[in-house]
Coordinates of C-alpha atoms and ligand atoms in Angstrom, one line a residue:
M1 CA -6.8 -11.6 21.5
T2 CA -7.8 -13.0 24.9
V3 CA -8.0 -16.7 25.0
Q4 CA -10.1 -18.7 27.3
I5 CA -8.7 -22.0 28.4
N6 CA -11.1 -24.1 30.4
Q7 CA -9.2 -25.4 33.5
D8 CA -11.7 -28.2 34.1
E9 CA -11.4 -29.5 30.6
A10 CA -7.6 -29.3 30.7
L11 CA -7.5 -31.2 34.0
K12 CA -9.8 -33.9 32.6
M13 CA -7.4 -34.4 29.7
L14 CA -4.5 -34.5 32.1
E15 CA -6.2 -37.1 34.2
E16 CA -6.7 -39.3 31.1
L17 CA -3.0 -38.9 30.1
V18 CA -1.6 -39.6 33.6
N19 CA -3.7 -42.7 34.0
I20 CA -2.1 -44.3 30.9
D21 CA 1.2 -45.8 32.0
S22 CA 3.8 -44.8 29.5
G23 CA 7.2 -45.7 30.9
S24 CA 10.0 -45.7 28.3
Y25 CA 10.0 -49.5 28.2
V26 CA 6.2 -49.8 27.9
K27 CA 5.8 -49.5 24.2
E28 CA 2.1 -50.2 24.3
G29 CA 1.5 -47.4 26.8
V30 CA 3.6 -44.8 24.9
D31 CA 1.8 -45.7 21.7
R32 CA -1.6 -45.3 23.5
V33 CA -0.6 -41.8 24.5
G34 CA 0.6 -41.2 20.9
S35 CA -2.8 -42.4 19.4
Y36 CA -4.7 -40.3 21.9
L37 CA -2.8 -37.1 21.1
R38 CA -2.7 -37.8 17.4
G39 CA -6.5 -38.1 17.3
L40 CA -6.9 -34.8 19.0
Y41 CA -4.6 -33.0 16.7
E42 CA -6.1 -34.6 13.6
A43 CA -9.5 -33.2 14.7
L44 CA -7.9 -29.8 14.5
G45 CA -6.8 -30.4 10.9
F46 CA -3.3 -31.7 11.6
E47 CA -1.7 -34.5 9.6
A48 CA 0.4 -37.1 11.4
E49 CA 3.5 -38.9 10.2
E50 CA 4.1 -41.8 12.6
L51 CA 7.7 -43.1 12.7
V52 CA 7.3 -46.7 13.8
N53 CA 9.7 -48.3 16.3
T54 CA 9.7 -52.0 17.1
E55 CA 11.2 -51.8 20.6
H56 CA 10.2 -48.4 22.0
G57 CA 7.2 -46.2 21.3
N58 CA 6.6 -44.6 17.9
N59 CA 7.7 -41.0 17.4
I60 CA 5.0 -38.8 15.8
S61 CA 5.4 -35.6 13.8
L62 CA 2.3 -33.4 13.3
K63 CA 1.8 -30.5 11.0
H64 CA -1.3 -28.6 9.9
K65 CA -2.5 -29.7 6.5
D66 CA -2.2 -26.1 5.3
A67 CA 1.3 -25.7 6.8
K68 CA 4.0 -24.9 4.3
D69 CA 7.4 -24.9 6.0
P70 CA 6.9 -24.3 9.7
E71 CA 9.7 -22.2 11.3
I72 CA 9.0 -23.6 14.8
I73 CA 9.3 -27.0 16.2
A74 CA 7.7 -27.9 19.5
I75 CA 9.2 -31.0 21.1
A76 CA 7.5 -33.0 23.9
H77 CA 8.2 -36.5 25.1
M78 CA 5.5 -39.0 25.9
D79 CA 7.4 -41.5 28.0
T80 CA 7.8 -41.4 31.8
V81 CA 10.3 -43.0 34.1
F82 CA 7.7 -45.2 35.8
P83 CA 7.2 -48.9 35.2
E84 CA 3.9 -50.6 34.2
G85 CA 1.3 -50.6 37.0
T86 CA 2.3 -47.3 38.6
A87 CA -0.8 -45.5 37.3
A88 CA -3.0 -48.2 38.8
E89 CA -1.2 -48.0 42.1
R90 CA -1.3 -44.2 42.5
P91 CA -3.6 -42.7 39.8
F92 CA -4.1 -39.0 39.0
S93 CA -5.4 -37.0 42.0
I94 CA -5.9 -33.4 43.0
Q95 CA -4.4 -32.5 46.4
G96 CA -5.1 -28.9 47.3
D97 CA -3.4 -26.7 44.7
R98 CA -1.6 -29.5 43.2
A99 CA -2.2 -32.4 40.8
C100 CA -0.3 -35.6 41.3
G101 CA 0.3 -38.9 39.5
P102 CA 3.1 -40.6 37.5
G103 CA 4.5 -38.2 34.9
V104 CA 2.0 -35.4 35.8
I105 CA 4.7 -32.7 35.4
D106 CA 7.3 -34.6 33.4
M107 CA 5.6 -34.1 31.1
K108 CA 1.9 -35.1 30.7
A109 CA 0.8 -31.6 31.7
S110 CA 3.0 -30.2 28.9
H111 CA 1.0 -32.1 26.3
V112 CA -2.2 -30.7 27.8
M113 CA -0.7 -27.2 27.5
L114 CA 0.6 -27.7 23.9
Y115 CA -2.7 -29.1 22.7
H116 CA -4.8 -26.4 24.3
A117 CA -2.5 -23.7 22.9
V118 CA -2.9 -25.0 19.4
K119 CA -6.6 -25.5 19.8
A120 CA -7.1 -22.0 21.2
L121 CA -5.2 -20.4 18.3
S122 CA -7.1 -22.4 15.7
E123 CA -10.5 -21.6 17.3
A124 CA -9.5 -17.9 17.3
G125 CA -8.6 -18.1 13.6
D126 CA -5.0 -17.1 14.4
E127 CA -2.8 -18.6 11.8
S128 CA 0.3 -19.0 14.0
Y129 CA -0.4 -22.7 14.6
K130 CA 0.3 -23.4 11.0
N131 CA 3.8 -22.3 11.6
I132 CA 4.5 -25.1 14.1
E133 CA 5.5 -28.7 13.7
I134 CA 4.8 -30.7 16.8
L135 CA 7.1 -33.6 17.5
L136 CA 6.0 -36.2 20.1
T137 CA 8.9 -38.4 21.1
S138 CA 9.0 -41.7 22.8
D139 CA 12.2 -42.3 24.7
E140 CA 13.7 -39.1 26.2
E141 CA 13.9 -40.6 29.7
I142 CA 16.4 -43.3 28.5
G143 CA 18.6 -41.0 26.5
S144 CA 16.5 -40.5 23.4
V145 CA 17.8 -43.7 21.8
S146 CA 15.4 -43.7 18.9
S147 CA 14.2 -40.1 18.9
R148 CA 17.5 -38.3 18.7
R149 CA 17.8 -38.9 15.0
V150 CA 14.2 -37.9 14.4
I151 CA 14.6 -34.7 16.5
E152 CA 17.8 -33.8 14.5
A153 CA 16.2 -34.5 11.1
H154 CA 13.0 -32.5 11.9
S155 CA 14.6 -29.5 13.7
K156 CA 17.6 -28.8 11.4
T157 CA 15.5 -26.7 9.0
K158 CA 13.7 -24.8 11.7
K159 CA 14.3 -21.3 13.1
Y160 CA 13.1 -22.0 16.6
A161 CA 12.9 -25.1 18.8
L162 CA 10.6 -25.0 21.8
V163 CA 11.1 -27.8 24.3
L164 CA 8.3 -28.4 26.7
E165 CA 10.1 -29.9 29.7
P166 CA 8.4 -28.5 32.9
A167 CA 9.4 -25.1 34.2
R168 CA 11.6 -25.3 37.4
A169 CA 9.8 -25.5 40.8
D170 CA 10.3 -21.7 41.1
G171 CA 8.7 -21.1 37.7
S172 CA 12.0 -20.5 35.8
I173 CA 12.3 -21.5 32.2
V174 CA 15.6 -23.1 31.0
S175 CA 17.9 -21.1 28.8
A176 CA 21.0 -23.4 28.9
R177 CA 21.8 -27.0 29.8
R178 CA 25.0 -28.8 30.2
G179 CA 26.0 -31.6 27.9
A180 CA 27.1 -35.0 29.2
G181 CA 29.4 -37.9 28.4
S182 CA 30.2 -41.3 29.9
Y183 CA 33.3 -43.5 29.7
E184 CA 34.2 -46.9 30.8
L185 CA 37.8 -48.1 31.6
E186 CA 38.7 -51.8 31.7
I187 CA 42.1 -52.4 33.0
T188 CA 43.9 -55.8 32.7
G189 CA 46.9 -56.7 34.8
K190 CA 48.7 -59.9 35.8
A191 CA 47.8 -61.9 38.9
A192 CA 50.4 -63.1 41.3
H193 CA 50.5 -64.3 44.9
S194 CA 50.9 -61.1 47.0
G195 CA 53.0 -63.0 49.6
I196 CA 55.1 -65.3 47.6
E197 CA 55.9 -63.5 44.3
P198 CA 54.3 -60.0 44.3
D199 CA 57.0 -58.8 41.8
N200 CA 55.6 -61.1 39.2
G201 CA 52.3 -59.4 39.2
S202 CA 51.0 -56.2 37.5
S203 CA 48.4 -54.4 39.6
A204 CA 45.4 -53.3 37.6
I205 CA 44.2 -51.4 40.7
K206 CA 47.4 -49.4 40.9
E207 CA 47.1 -48.5 37.3
L208 CA 43.5 -47.5 37.9
A209 CA 44.5 -45.3 40.9
H210 CA 46.8 -43.3 38.6
K211 CA 44.0 -42.9 36.1
I212 CA 41.5 -41.8 38.7
F213 CA 43.6 -38.9 39.8
E214 CA 44.6 -37.9 36.3
I215 CA 41.1 -38.0 34.9
E216 CA 39.5 -36.1 37.8
A217 CA 42.2 -33.4 37.4
L218 CA 40.6 -32.6 34.1
S219 CA 37.7 -30.8 35.9
R220 CA 37.4 -27.1 35.5
P221 CA 34.6 -26.2 37.9
D222 CA 34.9 -22.5 37.3
E223 CA 34.2 -23.1 33.6
G224 CA 31.3 -25.5 34.2
L225 CA 33.3 -28.7 33.3
H226 CA 33.1 -31.6 35.6
V227 CA 34.8 -35.0 35.3
N228 CA 34.1 -37.5 38.0
V229 CA 35.0 -41.2 38.4
V230 CA 31.6 -42.3 39.6
Q231 CA 32.1 -46.1 39.9
A232 CA 35.2 -48.2 40.4
G233 CA 36.3 -51.6 41.4
G234 CA 38.7 -54.5 40.8
G235 CA 40.7 -57.4 42.2
E236 CA 39.8 -61.0 42.8
A237 CA 41.2 -62.1 46.2
A238 CA 42.7 -60.8 49.4
N239 CA 46.1 -62.4 48.7
M240 CA 46.4 -61.7 45.0
I241 CA 47.9 -58.8 43.0
A242 CA 44.8 -57.4 41.2
P243 CA 44.5 -58.8 37.6
N244 CA 41.6 -56.5 36.7
A245 CA 40.0 -53.2 37.6
H246 CA 37.3 -51.0 36.1
A247 CA 35.8 -47.6 36.4
V248 CA 33.0 -45.4 35.0
V249 CA 33.6 -41.7 34.3
D250 CA 30.9 -39.1 34.2
V251 CA 31.5 -35.9 32.2
R252 CA 29.5 -32.7 32.2
I253 CA 30.3 -29.9 29.8
S254 CA 28.9 -26.4 29.3
K255 CA 30.4 -25.8 25.8
M256 CA 30.8 -28.0 22.8
S257 CA 34.6 -27.2 22.7
Q258 CA 35.0 -28.6 26.2
G259 CA 33.6 -31.9 25.0
E260 CA 36.2 -32.2 22.2
W261 CA 39.0 -31.2 24.6
V262 CA 38.0 -33.5 27.4
D263 CA 37.5 -36.5 25.0
A264 CA 41.0 -36.0 23.6
Q265 CA 42.5 -35.8 27.2
I266 CA 40.7 -38.9 28.5
R267 CA 42.0 -40.9 25.4
K268 CA 45.5 -39.6 26.1
I269 CA 45.4 -40.6 29.7
A270 CA 44.0 -44.1 28.8
E271 CA 46.8 -44.7 26.4
A272 CA 49.7 -43.7 28.7
V273 CA 50.1 -46.8 30.8
Q274 CA 52.1 -46.3 34.0
V275 CA 52.2 -49.7 35.6
D276 CA 54.2 -52.1 33.5
G277 CA 52.3 -55.1 32.3
T278 CA 48.9 -53.6 32.4
T279 CA 46.6 -52.7 29.5
V280 CA 43.8 -50.2 29.4
E281 CA 40.7 -50.4 27.3
L282 CA 38.5 -47.3 26.9
S283 CA 35.0 -47.0 25.6
G284 CA 32.3 -44.3 25.6
G285 CA 32.2 -40.7 24.7
V286 CA 30.4 -37.4 24.9
N287 CA 26.8 -38.3 23.9
R288 CA 24.7 -35.2 24.8
P289 CA 25.8 -31.9 23.5
P290 CA 25.3 -28.8 25.7
M291 CA 22.5 -26.3 25.0
E292 CA 24.5 -23.1 25.2
Y293 CA 23.2 -19.7 26.1
T294 CA 23.4 -18.0 22.7
E295 CA 22.4 -14.6 21.3
G296 CA 19.4 -16.4 19.7
T297 CA 18.3 -17.9 23.0
K298 CA 18.7 -14.5 24.7
K299 CA 16.3 -12.9 22.2
M300 CA 13.7 -15.6 22.9
V301 CA 14.1 -15.1 26.6
D302 CA 13.6 -11.4 26.3
L303 CA 10.4 -12.0 24.2
I304 CA 8.8 -14.4 26.6
T305 CA 9.8 -12.3 29.6
E306 CA 8.0 -9.4 28.0
E307 CA 4.9 -11.5 27.2
G308 CA 5.0 -12.8 30.8
S309 CA 5.0 -9.3 32.3
K310 CA 1.9 -8.4 30.2
L311 CA 0.1 -11.3 31.9
G312 CA 1.5 -10.4 35.3
L313 CA 3.9 -13.3 35.4
E314 CA 7.5 -12.8 36.3
I315 CA 9.5 -15.2 34.1
K316 CA 13.0 -16.0 35.3
H317 CA 15.4 -18.2 33.4
T318 CA 18.1 -20.5 34.6
H319 CA 20.9 -22.8 33.5
T320 CA 20.7 -26.4 34.6
G321 CA 23.0 -29.4 34.8
G322 CA 20.6 -32.0 33.6
G323 CA 20.1 -33.0 30.0
S324 CA 17.1 -32.9 27.7
D325 CA 16.1 -33.1 24.1
A326 CA 16.8 -29.4 23.8
S327 CA 20.5 -30.2 23.4
F328 CA 20.0 -31.7 19.9
P329 CA 18.4 -28.7 18.0
A330 CA 20.7 -26.4 20.0
A331 CA 23.8 -28.2 18.8
L332 CA 22.6 -27.8 15.2
G333 CA 22.5 -24.1 15.7
V334 CA 18.7 -23.8 16.0
D335 CA 17.6 -21.1 18.5
T336 CA 16.3 -23.2 21.4
L337 CA 14.4 -22.6 24.6
D338 CA 13.4 -25.2 27.2
G339 CA 11.4 -25.5 30.4
L340 CA 8.4 -24.0 28.6
G341 CA 5.9 -26.4 30.3
P342 CA 3.8 -25.7 33.4
V343 CA 5.3 -25.3 36.9
G344 CA 5.8 -28.2 39.2
G345 CA 8.5 -30.3 40.8
K346 CA 9.8 -33.6 42.3
Q347 CA 9.8 -35.3 38.9
H348 CA 11.1 -38.8 38.7
S349 CA 9.6 -39.5 42.2
A350 CA 6.3 -40.5 43.8
E351 CA 5.9 -36.9 45.1
E352 CA 5.9 -35.4 41.6
Y353 CA 3.4 -32.6 41.3
L354 CA 1.9 -29.9 39.0
E355 CA 0.9 -26.4 40.4
T356 CA -2.6 -26.6 39.0
E357 CA -2.9 -22.9 38.6
S358 CA 0.1 -22.8 36.3
L359 CA -1.5 -25.0 33.7
V360 CA -3.8 -22.3 32.3
A361 CA -1.4 -19.4 33.0
R362 CA 1.5 -21.0 31.2
T363 CA -0.7 -22.0 28.3
E364 CA -1.7 -18.4 27.8
L365 CA 1.9 -17.4 28.0
F366 CA 2.9 -20.0 25.4
I367 CA 0.1 -18.8 23.1
N368 CA 1.3 -15.2 23.2
F369 CA 4.9 -16.3 22.8
L370 CA 4.1 -18.3 19.7
K371 CA 2.3 -15.4 18.2
R372 CA 5.3 -13.2 18.7
L373 CA 7.7 -15.7 17.1
Ligands
LIG1 ZN1 11.1 -34.8 30.8

C-alpha cells in the first residue's frame, strides 16, 4: 500500500501544536495539547483514558475501540523545556527547508507523525493501528515524575515499545541509551580557629577531598560507566577549619548491573570516614535505568533498516548518553526502539529545528515499520 501524507496538512497541525506553550510546569498548556490530540484520535475511533494529575499535565492512554490487547505501545511526551510565553515570543515559522519554534522537534513533530501514521492506516483499512496503544505523557523533560509509573504499568504487557523522541541530526535512530543516577553528599565536621587551635577542628573539606578521588575512581570509561563529582563546596570563613562540605555526584551507566555495583561502591565510600570527627550523609541513587542494546532491539533495527531502504532512506542507528522514557519499558524487558521521530536538532535551545522534508518521509517509514511488527 502506498500512503499519501499531505505535507501542508501535517505542517498546519504542527503549527497549531508548536503555538501552544506546553512546558513541563505549564499544566494548562500540556492539557491543551492533550485535549487537542485526544480529540483527533477519538475522531478515528480511539478511546481515551485520561490519568489526571494535579500538579503536572495529565497522561493519556489511547486505544482503538476494537483493539483487544495491543502488542505495541507508542510513547510520546507532550511537554517541552520552554516556559510560558515562549510561543508568543517566537512562534512557529518556516525558514527554508526547516521548521522552527519551541518544541518543534522535541517533540511536537513526532505527534504530527504518529497521528498521521495512524490516520493513514485507518483510512487505508489496514488493521495494524488496532495493535497499538498510544501513550501521551506529560513530564518527560523533568524526569518523568508522574509518567514513569504510567509508562511502566502500560508497557509491561507489550511486546514492543516505540519511543518517538526525534531522530538524531544525521537521521540516526536510537538503539541504546545510558542510564543515570545522582547522589548528594553532606559532610559535617567541627569548626575551630585555624590559627589558634587547628587541631581541635575536623575538616569536612578534607574528608570531601578523599571522597572526591575515591568516587571518581569508580569510572570505567571503557565500559561506558562514568562517575563524576559535578558540584562541590564547603567551609564558612577564611580562618576556620571547615565544619561542612557538600558535593553532587553524576553517574552514567550502560548496563543495569553497573548501576547496582556503583551504588554499592558509593555507599561503601560514604560510610568509610577518613577524617576523625566528621560524619557523612548520603542521599540519591540510580534513577534512570539504561536502555541496553539487546537481541530484540537488534531485530527491530534490522526491520526498520530494511523498510528504510525500500523507501530509499539509509537508516543508521546510534547509542546515546542522554536519557528518555525508552529506559522504562527497556528495563522491564520489552523490546524497545527510540529516536523514531522526524529528523532535526538543537533541541532545548532557541535554534531548535525540524528538517521539514523528513516529516512525511519518516511518517511513511513508521507506517511500514508498524505493519511489519
Ligand atoms: Zn524529548
